[in-house]
Amino acid sequence: MDLIQLLETADIQPLPPSVPVPPTLRDGECYHVFISYSSTDYQWTHCLIDQLEACGLQVCYHDRDFTPGRTVLENMSDCIQESQKVLLVLSPEFVRSRWCLLEANMSLFRDCLERKPIVPVLLEPGVSVPLHLCHLTYLEANDPDFNNKLLKVLCTPNQQLQGSTVLPFHPPSIYNGKALQPLDAVYEDSLSKWDCGQFSDMEVPDQLRLIIEDQEKYRKAVRMINSVSQNKVWFRPVWANIILSEEKVLMGRRSNSKISLVYVSLDRCKHEFAETFSDQVCAEDLYQRALLYFSSGYACCLAQRHFPFPQPSSTGHLEGGVCFCQYVSQQLSVDQWK
């Protein structure tokens, strides 16, 4: 399929014959723009990339420019650092998964992004623009003048964009207790209310790829969930949490077909267990036991921002919220170890 056919299929208007001149790349810069997009928008994005490169712009994107053998985090950080601007292709799938992934790790990219103009492109009408991008003027892909507007922004030197509505992005830092997109069971719509949903372990969701360094741990956790018998469905996520808590991720059973996910560090809570039970050899065993019996419920409460008890008066290990050891303490005040 030639370029014209691709353009017609992707509904992108051909570029005008006269286009702006790309700005000069300065020391340390290898690209004019780094493009982040969801894999579901591959065809549209790559048609756009072909057009931009035909105009002399140096474009960076993960499929081609990430260095093999390096982590996704290292690659993204370097590519953003080496690019003049960052373009986000906003589609429902990008907002649902890849934006969560970027936001959850934004503290890692803060230094890279603070001086990088962000160019949001709304791929289709009705896409919910992430809160932290609402202060920017986004471009609409279905605008008849989209190509001209995009090229004008990308070919304008960064220093000349100061005071415009395309501004350097000020990202939120990562924080404990951040709710992530829940996991849906395979064939969720066809499940009966008494059926036990199965979850795919073939591919790590986009939002978790930058969070979980050892992605085999995720697959192992999902396989563990799927192997738990039907009559112990409530027990499914807790075994997974033994594995995933090391990656600062907890799962909680929201229903038979949906699992809540939160990004939360339990390091200080684990240390609290070690100090509290320092005279007992079984301190680690007690912590593991707490994960088994309480981590799923804790993850669900954290994801929904609601706990079945008042906010504890004592200071915990989660700023502005209830930490894991506080939750365990509250549960033990009404329950017993099983």
Coordinates of C-alpha atoms in Angstrom, one line a residue:
M1 CA 0.0 0.0 0.0
D2 CA 1.5 3.3 -1.0
L3 CA 1.5 6.5 1.1
I4 CA -1.5 8.1 -0.6
Q5 CA -3.6 5.0 0.0
L6 CA -2.5 5.0 3.7
L7 CA -3.4 8.6 4.0
E8 CA -6.9 7.9 2.6
T9 CA -7.4 5.0 4.9
A10 CA -6.2 6.9 8.0
D11 CA -8.3 10.0 7.0
I12 CA -5.3 12.3 7.3
Q13 CA -5.2 15.2 4.8
P14 CA -2.1 15.5 2.6
L15 CA 0.3 18.1 3.6
P16 CA 0.3 21.4 1.7
P17 CA 3.2 22.0 -0.7
S18 CA 4.6 24.8 1.4
V19 CA 5.6 23.9 4.9
P20 CA 7.5 25.6 7.7
V21 CA 11.2 25.0 8.2
P22 CA 12.1 22.7 11.2
P23 CA 14.0 24.4 13.9
T24 CA 17.7 23.7 14.4
L25 CA 18.6 20.8 16.8
R26 CA 20.8 22.1 19.6
D27 CA 23.5 20.2 21.5
G28 CA 22.0 17.1 23.2
E29 CA 18.9 17.1 20.9
C30 CA 18.5 14.4 18.4
Y31 CA 14.8 14.7 17.5
H32 CA 12.3 17.5 17.0
V33 CA 9.5 15.5 18.6
F34 CA 8.9 12.4 20.6
I35 CA 5.5 10.8 19.9
S36 CA 3.7 8.7 22.5
Y37 CA 0.7 6.7 21.3
S38 CA -1.3 3.6 21.9
S39 CA -0.7 0.5 19.8
T40 CA -4.3 0.6 18.7
D41 CA -3.6 3.9 16.9
Y42 CA -0.6 2.6 15.1
Q43 CA -1.8 3.1 11.5
W44 CA -2.9 6.7 12.0
T45 CA 0.2 7.6 14.0
H46 CA 2.6 6.1 11.5
C47 CA 0.9 7.9 8.6
L48 CA 1.4 11.1 10.5
I49 CA 5.1 10.2 11.2
D50 CA 5.7 9.6 7.5
Q51 CA 4.3 13.1 6.7
L52 CA 6.3 14.8 9.4
E53 CA 9.6 13.1 8.3
A54 CA 8.8 14.0 4.7
C55 CA 8.9 17.7 5.9
G56 CA 12.4 17.3 7.4
L57 CA 11.3 16.7 11.0
Q58 CA 13.3 14.2 13.1
V59 CA 10.6 12.1 14.8
C60 CA 11.3 9.7 17.7
Y61 CA 8.9 6.8 18.6
H62 CA 9.3 3.6 20.6
D63 CA 8.8 1.0 17.8
R64 CA 11.9 2.2 16.0
D65 CA 14.1 4.3 18.3
F66 CA 14.1 2.5 21.7
T67 CA 17.5 0.8 22.3
P68 CA 17.2 -3.0 22.7
G69 CA 18.5 -4.3 26.1
R70 CA 17.5 -1.1 28.0
T71 CA 14.4 -0.8 30.2
V72 CA 11.3 1.0 28.9
L73 CA 11.9 3.6 31.6
E74 CA 15.4 4.3 30.5
N75 CA 14.4 4.5 26.8
M76 CA 11.5 6.9 27.4
S77 CA 13.5 9.1 29.7
D78 CA 16.4 9.4 27.1
C79 CA 14.1 9.9 24.2
I80 CA 12.1 12.7 25.9
Q81 CA 15.4 14.3 27.0
E82 CA 16.7 14.2 23.4
S83 CA 13.6 15.6 21.8
Q84 CA 12.5 19.3 21.6
K85 CA 8.8 18.5 22.1
V86 CA 6.5 15.7 23.2
L87 CA 3.4 14.9 21.1
L88 CA 0.6 12.8 22.8
V89 CA -1.9 11.1 20.5
L90 CA -5.0 11.2 22.7
S91 CA -7.5 8.4 22.0
P92 CA -9.8 6.5 24.4
E93 CA -7.3 3.6 24.6
F94 CA -4.4 6.0 25.2
V95 CA -6.3 7.8 28.0
R96 CA -7.4 4.4 29.5
S97 CA -4.0 2.7 29.6
R98 CA -1.0 4.6 28.4
W99 CA -1.7 7.9 30.1
C100 CA -2.1 6.0 33.4
L101 CA 1.3 4.4 32.7
L102 CA 2.9 7.8 32.0
E103 CA 1.3 9.6 35.0
A104 CA 2.1 6.8 37.5
N105 CA 5.8 7.2 36.6
M106 CA 5.8 11.0 36.0
S107 CA 8.2 11.7 38.8
L108 CA 10.9 9.8 36.8
F109 CA 10.3 12.1 33.9
R110 CA 9.8 15.4 35.8
D111 CA 13.3 16.7 35.0
C112 CA 12.8 15.8 31.3
L113 CA 9.4 17.2 30.9
E114 CA 9.5 20.5 32.8
R115 CA 11.0 22.3 29.9
K116 CA 9.5 20.3 27.1
P117 CA 6.3 21.7 25.4
I118 CA 3.5 19.1 25.3
V119 CA 1.4 19.0 22.1
P120 CA -1.8 17.0 22.8
V121 CA -3.6 15.8 19.6
L122 CA -7.3 14.7 20.1
L123 CA -7.6 11.8 17.7
E124 CA -11.5 11.8 17.8
P125 CA -14.2 13.9 19.3
G126 CA -15.4 13.1 22.8
V127 CA -12.1 11.8 24.2
S128 CA -11.8 12.7 27.8
V129 CA -8.7 14.9 28.1
P130 CA -6.6 14.0 31.2
L131 CA -6.9 16.6 34.0
H132 CA -3.3 17.5 33.9
L133 CA -3.5 18.4 30.2
C134 CA -6.7 20.5 30.4
H135 CA -4.7 23.8 30.7
L136 CA -3.2 23.2 27.2
T137 CA -4.8 23.9 23.9
Y138 CA -5.1 20.6 22.1
L139 CA -5.2 20.0 18.3
E140 CA -8.1 18.1 16.8
A141 CA -7.1 15.5 14.2
N142 CA -10.4 16.0 12.3
D143 CA -9.7 19.8 11.9
P144 CA -9.3 20.5 8.1
D145 CA -6.3 22.7 9.0
F146 CA -4.8 20.1 11.4
N147 CA -1.6 19.6 9.4
N148 CA -0.8 23.3 9.1
K149 CA -1.5 23.9 12.8
L150 CA 0.7 20.9 13.9
L151 CA 3.6 21.9 11.7
K152 CA 3.5 25.5 12.9
V153 CA 3.8 24.3 16.5
L154 CA 6.5 21.7 15.8
C155 CA 8.5 24.1 13.7
T156 CA 8.3 27.0 16.3
P157 CA 11.4 27.1 18.5
N158 CA 10.6 26.3 22.1
Q159 CA 11.7 29.7 23.4
Q160 CA 9.1 31.4 21.1
L161 CA 6.3 29.3 22.6
Q162 CA 6.7 30.9 26.1
G163 CA 3.4 32.6 26.9
S164 CA 1.4 30.5 24.4
T165 CA -1.1 27.9 25.3
V166 CA 1.3 25.1 24.3
L167 CA 3.3 25.2 27.5
P168 CA 5.9 23.1 29.3
F169 CA 4.1 20.4 31.2
H170 CA 4.2 20.4 35.0
P171 CA 3.6 16.8 35.9
P172 CA 2.2 15.4 39.2
S173 CA 4.7 13.3 41.3
I174 CA 4.0 9.7 42.0
Y175 CA 2.3 9.0 45.2
N176 CA 1.3 6.0 47.3
G177 CA -2.3 4.9 46.9
K178 CA -2.8 5.8 43.3
A179 CA -5.7 3.9 41.7
L180 CA -4.8 2.3 38.4
Q181 CA -7.2 1.1 35.6
P182 CA -8.9 -2.1 36.9
L183 CA -8.3 -5.5 35.1
D184 CA -11.3 -7.0 33.3
A185 CA -11.8 -10.7 32.9
V186 CA -11.7 -12.3 29.4
Y187 CA -15.2 -12.5 27.9
E188 CA -16.5 -10.4 30.8
D189 CA -19.9 -9.8 29.1
S190 CA -20.7 -13.5 28.8
L191 CA -19.9 -14.4 32.4
S192 CA -22.8 -15.5 34.7
K193 CA -22.8 -13.8 38.1
W194 CA -21.7 -17.1 39.7
D195 CA -18.9 -17.7 37.2
C196 CA -15.3 -17.2 38.1
G197 CA -13.6 -14.9 35.5
Q198 CA -10.3 -15.7 33.9
F199 CA -7.7 -13.0 33.3
S200 CA -5.2 -12.9 30.4
D201 CA -1.5 -13.4 31.2
M202 CA -0.4 -13.1 27.5
E203 CA 0.5 -9.4 27.7
V204 CA 1.3 -7.0 30.5
P205 CA -1.2 -4.0 30.3
D206 CA 0.3 -0.8 29.1
Q207 CA -0.3 1.0 32.5
L208 CA 1.9 -1.7 34.3
R209 CA 4.8 -1.9 31.9
L210 CA 6.7 1.0 33.4
I211 CA 5.7 0.1 37.0
I212 CA 6.5 -3.6 37.1
E213 CA 10.2 -4.0 36.2
D214 CA 10.0 -7.9 36.2
Q215 CA 7.0 -8.4 33.9
E216 CA 7.2 -12.2 34.5
K217 CA 6.0 -11.5 38.0
Y218 CA 2.8 -10.1 36.6
R219 CA 2.2 -13.1 34.5
K220 CA 2.9 -15.4 37.4
A221 CA 0.5 -13.4 39.6
V222 CA -2.3 -13.7 37.0
R223 CA -1.7 -17.4 36.5
M224 CA -2.0 -17.8 40.3
I225 CA -5.3 -15.9 40.3
N226 CA -6.7 -18.1 37.5
S227 CA -5.7 -21.3 39.3
V228 CA -7.6 -20.6 42.5
S229 CA -10.7 -22.7 42.7
Q230 CA -14.2 -21.3 42.2
N231 CA -15.3 -21.8 45.9
K232 CA -12.4 -19.6 47.0
V233 CA -12.9 -16.8 44.6
W234 CA -12.5 -14.2 47.4
F235 CA -9.0 -15.6 48.0
R236 CA -7.8 -15.1 44.4
P237 CA -5.9 -11.7 44.5
V238 CA -4.2 -12.2 47.8
W239 CA -1.7 -14.8 46.6
A240 CA -0.9 -12.5 43.7
N241 CA -0.2 -9.7 46.2
I242 CA 2.6 -11.7 47.8
I243 CA 4.4 -11.4 44.5
L244 CA 3.2 -7.9 43.3
S245 CA 3.7 -6.1 46.6
E246 CA 7.4 -6.2 45.9
E247 CA 6.7 -4.2 42.7
K248 CA 4.5 -1.7 44.7
V249 CA 1.3 -3.0 43.1
L250 CA -1.7 -4.5 45.0
M251 CA -4.8 -6.2 43.6
G252 CA -8.2 -6.4 45.1
R253 CA -11.3 -8.4 44.0
R254 CA -14.0 -5.9 43.0
S255 CA -16.2 -8.6 41.5
N256 CA -16.0 -12.0 39.8
S257 CA -14.9 -10.3 36.6
K258 CA -13.0 -7.2 37.7
I259 CA -9.8 -6.7 39.8
S260 CA -8.9 -3.3 41.3
L261 CA -5.2 -2.2 41.0
V262 CA -3.4 0.3 43.1
Y263 CA 0.2 1.6 43.1
V264 CA 1.3 1.7 46.8
S265 CA 4.5 1.1 48.6
L266 CA 4.3 -1.1 51.7
D267 CA 8.0 -0.8 52.6
R268 CA 7.4 1.4 55.7
C269 CA 4.5 -0.7 56.8
K270 CA 6.6 -3.9 56.5
H271 CA 9.3 -2.1 58.6
E272 CA 6.6 -1.3 61.2
F273 CA 5.8 -5.0 61.4
A274 CA 9.5 -5.9 61.9
E275 CA 9.8 -3.3 64.7
T276 CA 6.6 -4.2 66.4
F277 CA 7.4 -7.9 66.4
S278 CA 11.1 -7.6 66.7
D279 CA 11.2 -10.0 69.6
Q280 CA 9.5 -12.7 67.6
V281 CA 11.1 -14.8 65.0
C282 CA 7.8 -14.9 63.1
A283 CA 7.6 -11.1 62.2
E284 CA 8.0 -11.8 58.5
D285 CA 5.5 -14.6 58.7
L286 CA 3.0 -12.2 60.4
Y287 CA 3.5 -9.7 57.6
Q288 CA 2.9 -12.3 54.9
R289 CA -0.2 -13.5 56.8
A290 CA -1.5 -9.9 56.9
L291 CA -1.0 -9.7 53.1
L292 CA -2.9 -12.9 52.6
Y293 CA -5.9 -11.9 54.7
F294 CA -6.1 -8.2 54.3
S295 CA -4.3 -6.9 51.1
S296 CA -7.2 -7.5 48.7
G297 CA -9.7 -5.6 50.9
Y298 CA -7.2 -2.9 51.4
A299 CA -6.5 -2.5 47.7
C300 CA -10.3 -2.2 47.0
C301 CA -10.8 0.4 49.7
L302 CA -7.8 2.4 48.4
A303 CA -8.9 2.2 44.8
Q304 CA -12.4 3.5 45.7
R305 CA -11.1 6.0 48.3
H306 CA -13.5 4.7 50.9
F307 CA -12.8 2.7 54.1
P308 CA -15.4 1.1 56.4
F309 CA -14.1 3.1 59.4
P310 CA -13.2 6.7 60.3
Q311 CA -9.8 8.1 59.4
P312 CA -7.4 7.0 62.1
S313 CA -6.2 9.8 64.4
S314 CA -2.6 8.4 64.4
T315 CA -0.2 9.3 61.6
G316 CA 0.3 6.4 59.2
H317 CA 2.7 5.7 56.3
L318 CA 0.3 7.0 53.6
E319 CA 0.1 10.8 53.3
G320 CA -3.5 11.8 53.4
G321 CA -4.9 8.3 53.6
V322 CA -4.9 5.0 55.4
C323 CA -1.8 2.9 55.2
F324 CA -1.7 -0.9 55.2
C325 CA -0.7 -1.4 58.8
Q326 CA -3.5 1.0 59.9
Y327 CA -6.0 -1.0 57.9
V328 CA -4.8 -4.3 59.4
S329 CA -5.0 -2.8 62.9
Q330 CA -8.6 -1.7 62.3
Q331 CA -9.6 -5.1 60.9
L332 CA -8.0 -7.0 63.8
S333 CA -10.0 -4.8 66.2
V334 CA -13.2 -6.5 64.9
D335 CA -11.9 -9.7 63.3
Q336 CA -9.4 -12.4 64.2
W337 CA -6.7 -14.2 62.3
K338 CA -8.1 -17.1 60.5

